[in-house]
Coordinates of C-alpha atoms in Angstrom, one line a residue:
M1 CA -77.2 110.5 134.0
S2 CA -75.6 113.4 136.0
D3 CA -78.6 115.7 135.3
P4 CA -82.1 114.1 135.6
N5 CA -83.7 117.1 133.8
L6 CA -81.4 116.7 130.8
S7 CA -82.1 113.0 130.9
S8 CA -85.9 113.4 130.8
F9 CA -85.5 116.0 128.0
I10 CA -83.4 113.7 125.9
W11 CA -86.0 110.8 126.2
S12 CA -88.8 113.2 125.4
V13 CA -87.1 113.7 122.0
A14 CA -86.9 109.9 121.7
D15 CA -90.7 109.8 122.2
L16 CA -91.1 112.1 119.2
L17 CA -89.0 109.8 117.1
R18 CA -90.8 106.6 118.0
G19 CA -92.5 105.1 115.1
D20 CA -90.5 106.9 112.4
Y21 CA -87.2 105.7 113.8
K22 CA -86.1 102.3 115.2
Q23 CA -84.8 102.5 118.8
S24 CA -81.3 101.7 117.5
E25 CA -81.4 104.8 115.3
Y26 CA -82.3 107.4 117.9
G27 CA -78.7 108.2 118.4
K28 CA -78.3 109.3 114.8
V29 CA -80.6 112.2 115.5
I30 CA -80.2 112.9 119.3
L31 CA -76.4 112.9 119.4
P32 CA -75.7 115.4 116.6
F33 CA -78.6 117.7 117.8
T34 CA -77.2 117.6 121.4
V35 CA -73.8 118.7 120.0
L36 CA -75.4 121.4 117.8
R37 CA -77.3 122.9 120.7
R38 CA -74.2 122.8 123.0
L39 CA -72.1 124.6 120.4
D40 CA -74.9 127.0 119.8
C41 CA -75.0 127.9 123.5
V42 CA -71.1 128.0 123.9
L43 CA -70.8 130.5 121.0
E44 CA -73.7 132.8 122.0
P45 CA -71.7 135.3 124.1
T46 CA -69.1 136.0 121.4
K47 CA -71.5 135.7 118.4
V48 CA -71.8 139.5 117.7
A49 CA -68.0 140.0 118.1
V50 CA -67.2 137.1 115.8
L51 CA -69.5 138.4 113.0
A52 CA -68.0 141.9 113.3
E53 CA -64.5 140.5 113.2
K54 CA -65.3 138.5 110.1
Q55 CA -66.5 141.7 108.3
T56 CA -63.4 143.7 109.4
R57 CA -60.9 141.0 108.3
E58 CA -62.6 140.2 105.0
A59 CA -62.8 143.9 104.2
A60 CA -59.0 144.0 104.7
G61 CA -58.5 141.1 102.4
L62 CA -57.3 138.8 105.1
N63 CA -58.2 135.1 105.9
P64 CA -60.3 135.6 109.0
E65 CA -60.0 132.1 110.5
A66 CA -57.2 132.7 113.1
F67 CA -58.9 136.0 114.2
L68 CA -62.3 134.3 114.5
L69 CA -60.9 131.5 116.7
R70 CA -59.4 134.2 119.0
K71 CA -62.6 136.2 119.2
S72 CA -64.8 133.1 120.0
G73 CA -62.3 132.0 122.7
Q74 CA -62.9 128.4 121.6
F75 CA -61.4 125.8 119.3
F76 CA -64.3 126.6 116.8
Y77 CA -66.6 129.4 115.6
N78 CA -69.7 130.0 113.5
T79 CA -70.1 132.9 111.0
S80 CA -73.9 132.7 110.4
P81 CA -76.2 135.4 111.8
L82 CA -78.6 132.5 112.6
D83 CA -78.8 130.4 115.7
L84 CA -81.2 127.7 116.8
K85 CA -83.6 130.2 118.4
K86 CA -83.7 132.3 115.2
L87 CA -84.3 129.2 113.1
M88 CA -87.6 128.8 114.9
G89 CA -88.9 132.0 113.3
D90 CA -89.1 130.6 109.8
Q91 CA -90.9 127.2 110.0
D92 CA -91.3 126.9 106.2
H93 CA -87.5 127.1 105.5
I94 CA -86.2 125.2 108.6
G95 CA -84.3 122.6 106.6
E96 CA -82.3 125.0 104.3
N97 CA -81.7 127.4 107.2
L98 CA -80.5 124.6 109.4
R99 CA -78.1 123.5 106.7
A100 CA -76.8 127.0 106.1
Y101 CA -76.2 127.5 109.9
M102 CA -74.3 124.2 110.1
Q103 CA -72.2 125.1 107.0
A104 CA -71.1 128.3 108.7
F105 CA -69.2 126.4 111.4
S106 CA -65.4 126.2 111.3
P107 CA -64.1 123.2 109.3
A108 CA -63.4 120.9 112.3
V109 CA -67.0 121.2 113.4
R110 CA -68.5 120.8 109.9
D111 CA -66.4 117.6 109.7
I112 CA -68.2 116.2 112.8
F113 CA -71.7 116.8 111.2
E114 CA -70.6 115.3 107.9
S115 CA -69.3 112.2 109.6
F116 CA -72.6 111.9 111.5
D117 CA -74.2 112.0 108.0
F118 CA -76.5 114.6 109.6
H119 CA -77.8 115.9 106.3
T120 CA -79.4 112.5 105.7
Q121 CA -81.2 112.8 109.1
I122 CA -82.4 116.3 108.3
D123 CA -84.0 115.0 105.1
K124 CA -85.5 112.1 106.9
L125 CA -86.9 114.3 109.7
A126 CA -88.3 116.8 107.2
K127 CA -90.1 114.0 105.3
S128 CA -91.6 112.7 108.5
G129 CA -92.8 116.2 109.5
L130 CA -90.5 116.1 112.6
L131 CA -87.7 118.5 111.7
Y132 CA -89.3 121.6 113.2
L133 CA -90.5 119.8 116.3
V134 CA -87.1 118.2 117.1
T135 CA -85.2 121.4 116.4
E136 CA -87.7 123.3 118.6
K137 CA -87.1 120.9 121.4
F138 CA -83.4 121.4 121.3
A139 CA -83.7 125.2 120.9
N140 CA -85.6 125.3 124.2
I141 CA -83.1 123.4 126.3
D142 CA -80.5 125.5 128.1
L143 CA -77.0 124.1 127.6
H144 CA -75.0 127.2 128.3
P145 CA -71.7 126.5 130.0
E146 CA -72.7 128.5 133.2
V147 CA -75.7 126.2 133.5
V148 CA -74.1 122.9 132.4
S149 CA -70.3 122.7 132.9
N150 CA -68.0 121.0 130.5
A151 CA -67.6 118.1 133.0
Q152 CA -71.5 117.8 133.3
M153 CA -72.0 118.0 129.6
G154 CA -69.3 115.4 129.0
A155 CA -71.0 113.1 131.5
V156 CA -74.4 113.5 129.9
F157 CA -72.9 112.9 126.4
E158 CA -71.0 109.8 127.7
E159 CA -74.2 108.5 129.1
L160 CA -76.1 109.1 125.8
I161 CA -73.3 107.3 123.9
R162 CA -73.6 104.3 126.3
K163 CA -77.4 104.2 126.1
F164 CA -77.4 104.3 122.3
A165 CA -74.6 101.7 122.1
E166 CA -76.7 99.4 124.3
L167 CA -79.8 99.9 122.1
S168 CA -77.8 98.8 119.1
N169 CA -75.7 96.2 120.9
E170 CA -75.2 94.2 117.8
T171 CA -72.4 96.7 116.8
A172 CA -71.7 98.1 120.3
G173 CA -68.6 96.0 120.9
E174 CA -67.0 97.1 117.7
H175 CA -66.8 100.7 118.9
F176 CA -67.5 100.5 122.6
T177 CA -65.4 99.0 125.4
P178 CA -67.2 98.2 128.7
R179 CA -66.6 101.1 131.1
E180 CA -65.4 98.8 134.0
V181 CA -62.7 97.4 131.7
I182 CA -61.5 100.9 130.9
R183 CA -61.5 101.9 134.6
L184 CA -59.3 98.9 135.4
M185 CA -56.9 99.8 132.6
V186 CA -56.7 103.4 133.6
N187 CA -56.1 102.4 137.2
L188 CA -53.2 100.1 136.1
L189 CA -51.8 102.9 133.9
F190 CA -51.7 105.6 136.5
I191 CA -51.0 103.6 139.7
E192 CA -47.2 104.0 139.5
D193 CA -47.4 107.7 138.7
D194 CA -49.8 108.8 141.4
Q195 CA -47.2 111.1 143.0
A196 CA -46.2 112.8 139.7
L197 CA -49.9 113.2 138.7
T198 CA -51.0 115.0 141.9
R199 CA -48.6 117.9 141.4
P200 CA -50.3 121.3 140.7
G201 CA -50.9 122.1 137.0
V202 CA -49.5 118.9 135.6
V203 CA -50.1 118.3 131.9
R204 CA -49.9 114.9 130.3
S205 CA -50.8 113.5 126.9
I206 CA -52.9 110.3 126.2
Y207 CA -53.6 108.6 122.9
D208 CA -56.0 105.9 121.6
P209 CA -55.2 104.6 118.1
T210 CA -58.6 102.8 118.0
A211 CA -60.6 105.6 119.7
G212 CA -64.1 104.4 118.9
T213 CA -66.5 106.8 120.6
G214 CA -63.7 108.2 122.8
G215 CA -64.6 106.2 126.0
M216 CA -61.1 105.3 126.9
L217 CA -59.9 108.9 126.7
S218 CA -62.9 110.1 128.7
V219 CA -62.5 107.7 131.5
A220 CA -58.8 108.5 131.7
D221 CA -59.6 112.2 131.9
E222 CA -62.2 111.6 134.7
H223 CA -59.7 109.5 136.7
L224 CA -57.0 112.1 136.5
S225 CA -59.4 114.9 137.4
S226 CA -60.4 112.9 140.5
L227 CA -56.7 112.6 141.5
N228 CA -55.9 116.2 140.7
P229 CA -58.5 118.7 139.6
S230 CA -55.8 121.1 138.3
A231 CA -54.2 118.4 136.1
R232 CA -54.8 118.5 132.3
L233 CA -54.9 115.5 130.0
V234 CA -54.4 116.4 126.3
M235 CA -56.2 113.8 124.3
Y236 CA -55.3 112.3 120.9
G237 CA -57.0 109.6 118.9
Q238 CA -57.7 108.1 115.5
E239 CA -60.8 106.2 114.4
L240 CA -61.8 104.4 111.2
N241 CA -65.6 104.2 111.6
P242 CA -67.2 107.6 110.5
E243 CA -70.0 107.7 113.0
S244 CA -67.8 106.6 115.9
Y245 CA -65.2 109.2 114.8
A246 CA -68.0 111.9 114.8
I247 CA -69.1 110.9 118.3
C248 CA -65.5 110.9 119.6
K249 CA -64.7 114.3 118.1
A250 CA -68.0 115.8 119.4
D251 CA -67.3 114.4 122.9
M252 CA -63.8 116.0 122.9
L253 CA -65.2 119.3 121.7
I254 CA -67.9 119.3 124.4
K255 CA -65.1 118.7 127.0
G256 CA -63.1 121.6 125.7
Q257 CA -60.4 119.6 123.9
D258 CA -58.7 120.5 120.7
V259 CA -60.5 118.3 118.1
G260 CA -57.6 118.7 115.7
N261 CA -56.0 115.9 117.8
I262 CA -58.8 113.5 116.7
I263 CA -58.0 112.0 113.3
F264 CA -60.2 110.0 110.9
G265 CA -58.7 107.0 109.0
N266 CA -57.0 103.7 109.4
T267 CA -54.2 103.9 112.0
L268 CA -52.2 101.1 110.6
S269 CA -52.1 102.1 106.9
A270 CA -52.3 105.9 107.4
D271 CA -51.0 107.1 110.8
G272 CA -52.6 110.5 111.2
L273 CA -50.3 111.5 114.1
H274 CA -47.0 110.5 112.5
G275 CA -43.9 111.4 114.6
K276 CA -45.9 112.2 117.7
H277 CA -45.1 110.5 121.1
F278 CA -47.3 110.3 124.2
D279 CA -47.1 109.9 128.0
Y280 CA -49.9 107.3 128.1
M281 CA -51.8 105.2 125.6
L282 CA -54.9 103.0 125.7
S283 CA -56.3 100.7 123.1
N284 CA -58.9 98.0 122.5
P285 CA -58.2 97.0 118.9
P286 CA -60.6 94.7 117.0
F287 CA -59.9 91.0 117.9
G288 CA -58.7 88.6 115.3
V289 CA -59.4 90.9 112.3
E290 CA -57.4 90.3 109.1
W291 CA -55.3 93.1 107.6
K292 CA -55.4 91.9 103.9
K293 CA -56.9 95.2 102.7
I294 CA -53.9 97.1 103.9
E295 CA -51.3 94.4 103.5
K296 CA -49.5 96.2 100.7
E297 CA -48.9 99.4 102.8
I298 CA -47.9 97.5 105.9
R299 CA -45.4 95.3 104.1
K300 CA -44.0 98.3 102.2
E301 CA -43.4 100.2 105.5
A302 CA -41.8 97.1 107.1
A303 CA -39.5 96.5 104.1
L304 CA -38.5 100.2 103.5
L305 CA -38.1 101.4 107.1
G306 CA -37.4 98.3 109.2
Y307 CA -36.8 99.3 112.8
D308 CA -37.0 103.0 111.8
G309 CA -40.7 102.4 111.1
R310 CA -43.3 100.7 113.2
F311 CA -43.0 97.1 112.1
G312 CA -39.3 96.2 112.3
P313 CA -39.6 93.4 114.8
G314 CA -41.9 91.3 112.5
L315 CA -45.4 91.0 111.0
P316 CA -48.1 88.6 112.3
R317 CA -50.1 86.4 110.0
V318 CA -52.6 88.3 107.8
S319 CA -55.6 86.7 109.5
D320 CA -55.0 88.6 112.8
G321 CA -53.7 92.2 113.0
S322 CA -53.8 92.5 116.8
L323 CA -50.0 92.6 117.2
L324 CA -49.7 95.4 114.6
F325 CA -51.5 97.6 117.0
L326 CA -49.1 96.6 119.8
L327 CA -46.1 97.6 117.5
H328 CA -47.8 100.8 116.5
L329 CA -48.2 101.8 120.2
I330 CA -44.6 100.9 120.9
S331 CA -43.6 103.3 118.1
K332 CA -45.6 106.1 119.8
M333 CA -43.8 105.7 123.2
R334 CA -42.0 108.8 124.4
P335 CA -38.3 107.9 124.6
A336 CA -37.2 106.8 128.1
V337 CA -34.7 109.7 128.3
D338 CA -37.6 112.1 127.9
G339 CA -39.7 110.5 130.7
G340 CA -40.9 107.4 128.9
S341 CA -44.5 106.0 128.4
R342 CA -46.9 103.4 129.7
F343 CA -49.8 101.9 127.7
G344 CA -52.5 99.4 128.2
I345 CA -53.9 97.3 125.3
V346 CA -56.7 94.6 125.3
L347 CA -55.9 91.6 123.2
N348 CA -57.4 88.1 122.8
G349 CA -55.4 85.0 123.6
S350 CA -53.7 84.3 120.3
P351 CA -51.0 87.1 120.6
L352 CA -49.7 85.2 123.7
F353 CA -48.8 82.0 121.9
T354 CA -49.7 81.8 118.2
G355 CA -46.8 81.1 115.9
G356 CA -43.7 79.0 116.4
A357 CA -40.0 80.0 116.7
G358 CA -39.1 82.4 113.9
S359 CA -42.7 83.4 113.0
G360 CA -43.7 87.1 113.0
E361 CA -45.8 86.7 116.2
S362 CA -42.9 85.0 118.0
E363 CA -40.4 87.6 116.9
I364 CA -42.7 90.4 118.1
R365 CA -43.0 88.8 121.5
R366 CA -39.3 88.3 121.6
Y367 CA -38.7 92.0 120.8
V368 CA -41.0 93.3 123.6
L369 CA -39.5 90.8 126.2
E370 CA -35.9 91.3 125.2
N371 CA -36.4 95.1 125.4
D372 CA -38.0 94.7 128.9
L373 CA -41.3 96.4 127.9
V374 CA -44.0 94.1 129.4
E375 CA -44.9 95.0 133.0
A376 CA -47.9 92.7 133.4
I377 CA -50.6 90.7 131.6
I378 CA -53.9 90.4 133.2
G379 CA -56.3 87.6 132.2
L380 CA -60.0 88.8 132.3
P381 CA -63.1 86.7 132.6
T382 CA -64.9 85.4 129.5
D383 CA -68.2 87.1 128.3
M384 CA -66.9 90.6 129.2
F385 CA -67.3 92.2 125.8
Y386 CA -70.4 93.0 123.7
N387 CA -69.5 91.2 120.5
T388 CA -67.5 88.2 121.8
G389 CA -67.4 85.7 124.7
I390 CA -63.7 84.8 124.3
S391 CA -61.0 85.2 126.9
T392 CA -59.3 88.6 126.8
Y393 CA -56.0 89.9 128.3
V394 CA -54.9 93.4 129.3
W395 CA -51.2 94.0 128.5
I396 CA -49.5 96.8 130.5
V397 CA -46.4 97.9 128.5
S398 CA -43.8 100.5 129.6
N399 CA -40.3 101.7 128.8
R400 CA -39.9 103.3 132.3
K401 CA -40.4 100.3 134.5
P402 CA -39.9 100.9 138.3
A403 CA -36.6 99.3 139.5
A404 CA -38.4 96.3 141.1
R405 CA -40.1 95.3 137.8
R406 CA -37.0 95.5 135.6
G407 CA -36.3 92.2 133.9
K408 CA -39.6 90.8 135.2
V409 CA -43.2 90.1 133.9
Q410 CA -46.2 89.8 136.2
L411 CA -49.1 87.5 135.2
I412 CA -52.4 88.0 137.0
D413 CA -55.2 85.5 136.5
A414 CA -58.4 87.6 137.1
S415 CA -60.7 85.2 135.2
S416 CA -62.7 84.4 138.4
F417 CA -63.1 88.1 139.3
W418 CA -66.6 88.9 138.0
Q419 CA -70.3 89.3 138.9
K420 CA -73.3 88.3 136.7
M421 CA -75.0 91.2 135.0
R422 CA -78.7 91.8 135.7
K423 CA -79.3 91.9 131.9
S424 CA -77.0 90.6 129.2
L425 CA -75.9 92.9 126.4
G426 CA -75.0 90.9 123.3
S427 CA -72.3 88.5 124.4
K428 CA -71.6 90.5 127.6
R429 CA -73.0 88.6 130.6
K430 CA -70.4 89.4 133.2
E431 CA -68.9 92.6 134.7
L432 CA -66.2 93.7 137.1
S433 CA -67.5 95.3 140.2
P434 CA -65.6 98.3 141.8
E435 CA -64.3 95.8 144.4
H436 CA -62.9 93.5 141.6
I437 CA -61.2 96.5 140.0
E438 CA -59.7 97.5 143.3
D439 CA -58.5 93.9 144.0
I440 CA -56.8 93.5 140.6
T441 CA -55.2 97.0 141.0
R442 CA -53.9 96.0 144.4
L443 CA -52.5 92.7 143.1
F444 CA -50.7 94.7 140.3
G445 CA -49.4 97.4 142.7
R446 CA -48.0 94.9 145.3
F447 CA -46.1 93.1 142.6
K448 CA -45.9 89.8 144.5
K449 CA -46.6 86.2 144.0
S450 CA -50.1 85.5 145.4
T451 CA -52.5 82.6 145.9
R452 CA -56.1 82.5 147.0
D453 CA -57.8 79.3 148.3
G454 CA -54.6 77.4 147.3
V455 CA -55.0 78.7 143.6
P456 CA -52.3 81.0 142.2
I457 CA -53.6 84.4 141.0
S458 CA -50.4 86.4 140.6
R459 CA -47.1 85.1 139.4
I460 CA -43.7 86.8 138.7
F461 CA -41.4 85.6 135.9
N462 CA -38.1 86.6 134.4
N463 CA -38.3 87.9 130.9
E464 CA -36.2 85.0 129.6
D465 CA -38.6 82.4 131.2
F466 CA -40.8 82.8 128.1
G467 CA -38.0 82.2 125.5
Y468 CA -37.0 78.8 124.1
W469 CA -34.7 77.3 121.5
T470 CA -36.4 75.2 118.8
I471 CA -33.9 72.5 118.0
T472 CA -34.1 70.2 115.0
V473 CA -33.4 66.6 115.9
E474 CA -32.1 64.4 113.0
R475 CA -31.8 60.7 112.7
P476 CA -29.9 58.7 110.0
Q477 CA -31.2 57.0 106.9
R478 CA -30.6 53.3 107.0
D479 CA -30.2 50.8 104.1
A480 CA -32.1 47.5 103.7
A481 CA -29.4 45.9 105.9
G482 CA -30.0 48.4 108.7
Q483 CA -26.7 50.2 108.1
V484 CA -26.4 54.0 108.4
V485 CA -26.2 55.7 104.9
L486 CA -23.3 58.1 104.7
G487 CA -23.1 61.1 102.4
S488 CA -20.9 60.9 99.4
K489 CA -20.3 64.5 98.4
G490 CA -20.1 68.1 99.7
K491 CA -20.3 69.1 103.3
G492 CA -22.1 65.9 104.2
K493 CA -19.4 63.6 102.8
G494 CA -18.8 60.8 105.2
K495 CA -21.5 62.0 107.6
P496 CA -24.8 60.2 108.2
V497 CA -27.6 61.3 105.8
P498 CA -30.6 62.6 107.7
D499 CA -33.9 60.7 107.2
S500 CA -36.6 63.5 106.8
S501 CA -39.4 61.1 107.9
L502 CA -37.7 60.7 111.3
R503 CA -37.0 64.4 111.7
D504 CA -38.4 66.0 114.9
T505 CA -38.2 69.3 116.8
E506 CA -37.9 70.0 120.5
N507 CA -38.5 73.2 122.4
V508 CA -35.7 73.8 125.0
P509 CA -36.2 76.6 127.6
L510 CA -33.6 79.4 127.2
S511 CA -32.6 78.9 130.8
E512 CA -31.5 75.3 130.0
N513 CA -28.3 74.1 128.3
V514 CA -29.3 72.7 124.9
E515 CA -26.7 69.9 125.0
S516 CA -27.6 68.8 128.6
Y517 CA -31.3 68.8 127.6
F518 CA -30.5 66.7 124.5
K519 CA -28.5 64.1 126.5
R520 CA -31.3 63.8 129.1
E521 CA -34.4 64.0 127.0
V522 CA -33.5 62.7 123.5
L523 CA -30.5 60.4 123.5
P524 CA -32.0 57.7 125.9
H525 CA -34.8 57.2 123.4
A526 CA -32.8 57.7 120.1
P527 CA -29.1 57.0 120.7
D528 CA -28.3 57.7 116.9
A529 CA -29.9 61.2 116.9
W530 CA -28.0 64.5 116.6
I531 CA -28.9 68.2 116.5
D532 CA -28.8 70.2 113.2
H533 CA -27.5 73.4 114.8
D534 CA -28.0 75.4 111.5
K535 CA -31.8 75.0 111.9
T536 CA -31.9 76.1 115.6
K537 CA -34.2 79.1 116.2
V538 CA -35.1 81.2 119.2
G539 CA -38.9 81.4 119.9
C540 CA -41.0 83.2 122.5
E541 CA -44.5 82.4 123.9
I542 CA -46.4 83.3 127.0
P543 CA -48.4 80.2 127.9
F544 CA -50.6 82.1 130.3
N545 CA -53.1 79.4 131.3
R546 CA -50.4 76.8 131.8
H547 CA -48.8 78.9 134.5
F548 CA -52.1 79.0 136.5
Y549 CA -53.1 75.4 135.9
V550 CA -53.7 73.5 139.1
F551 CA -53.7 69.7 138.9
K552 CA -56.8 68.1 140.5
P553 CA -56.3 64.3 141.1
P554 CA -59.2 62.2 139.9
R555 CA -61.5 60.8 142.6
P556 CA -60.7 57.3 144.0
L557 CA -61.9 54.5 141.8
A558 CA -64.0 53.0 144.6
E559 CA -65.9 56.2 145.0
I560 CA -66.7 56.4 141.3
D561 CA -67.7 52.7 141.3
A562 CA -70.1 53.3 144.3
E563 CA -71.7 56.2 142.5
L564 CA -72.2 54.3 139.3
K565 CA -73.7 51.4 141.2
G566 CA -76.1 53.8 142.9
V567 CA -77.2 55.2 139.5
T568 CA -77.6 51.7 138.0
D569 CA -79.7 50.5 141.0
R570 CA -82.0 53.6 140.6
I571 CA -82.5 52.9 136.9
L572 CA -83.2 49.2 137.6
T573 CA -85.8 50.2 140.2
M574 CA -87.5 52.6 137.8
I575 CA -87.6 49.9 135.0
G576 CA -89.0 47.5 137.6
G577 CA -91.8 50.0 138.3
L578 CA -92.6 50.3 134.6
T579 CA -93.0 46.5 134.1
K580 CA -95.5 46.0 137.0

């Protein structure tokens, strides 16, 4: 933690809670109280002026909100004459006074405490006889901005979020992306824009549709500040889980961001930032989660709006909504004529290859490749996330590709870039070191074919390399005498009748001529076959692992025989020893 005094203070509060609260529940008390005390300190210098302004404007019959925001100099205000110090003066009424004080905040802040379900914690603390003690602890810690800057406060809050996520790691992965994965994504996102981002006073927007506790937005902000302290990243996000939403919104507030940009709700069924476009985007949507609950709204938008909405290219199967988030992010890209966008999204393996030609998944892949949107896909090691050990992939997508990348896709196999963690957290047993992150970033930046120890780790493909024709190969029905049965009516009159039991399909790369392929691969084995061109479909898949597979020839038979003989001889010797 950036400030050791703050750190020891926070854990002294945890000592108070021990026994009445489980470790995994400490965050439910400490996080909202930390926010409350920070806001308390931030508003202290303008408190008197805000109260006077409220009186003046209400006496004039005006809605005071806009005036109070101006007087406070913040994105929020509080209209109670109380503060945490004053609450200490009335121990018998601490609960009701604390509630009244919280109720006097501006609506955006009240929303944070409601989403934290803080009223429940106040009741629980009061019943345990801890409410006064905990409030007193926080009232006595100095979190004024001149003592603890926004950057320091943000770092402390980030560290608290991480600690509490680890303590309750059974749910951490749902709302918490490992920091080293985010750092890698942010590196890849910003690397091609380093020059633009180092100009004085630059302002850029960033959006996370699955914001969780705000980790991706925060790491992006830290990275940009390290590149250019005068740069400003305006952050936007939407989150479905109430507690994660509260933490994210509180974190943004502590960092001086406008929390009106953080929206509660389901991004896919109720886009809270409709019509907005962004410079950068990051997302780690839930892996393999079905979208049955919101199927009606999604299908309605797809049918009514088509390409004018988010889901024009197609819909994936209901059992996995990952690609819906990809389409959602594409819809949020700033048009290329206005400067364009770049985004990074973490997906599992199925969006790369699930679904045959003509399926929703295949059509979505076809859309992103035909529109030249995919810059790179990076395969990460297994066991990187808290709630799953499966393989994961970072997609970097952009509508403003540098000239060298146009028409191309880079695949990077970083599955061997990891170090073992000292202590596992849920399913997370591996992590990327700073050197691994640098290495992957360099491979991406160089945009070249690379091998290491004879094994490919970076490959460059043309967009069309991932496309294929699925052709339907028919063979004729034959009668008992072995003669071809001919059709007797309609379009098929006089032509061979296809035998559905002999029907087959072949996938032909788009780069190949279908007829040449058919003559070479099919006719030598089935001279009576033909292609039903009416059934031909275009498909698209990215068989990532196949492109990095290296054939290892089996060991010589003599070597295996010798090894087996050695093992057999040892067993016989051991048996001989037992019978003596």
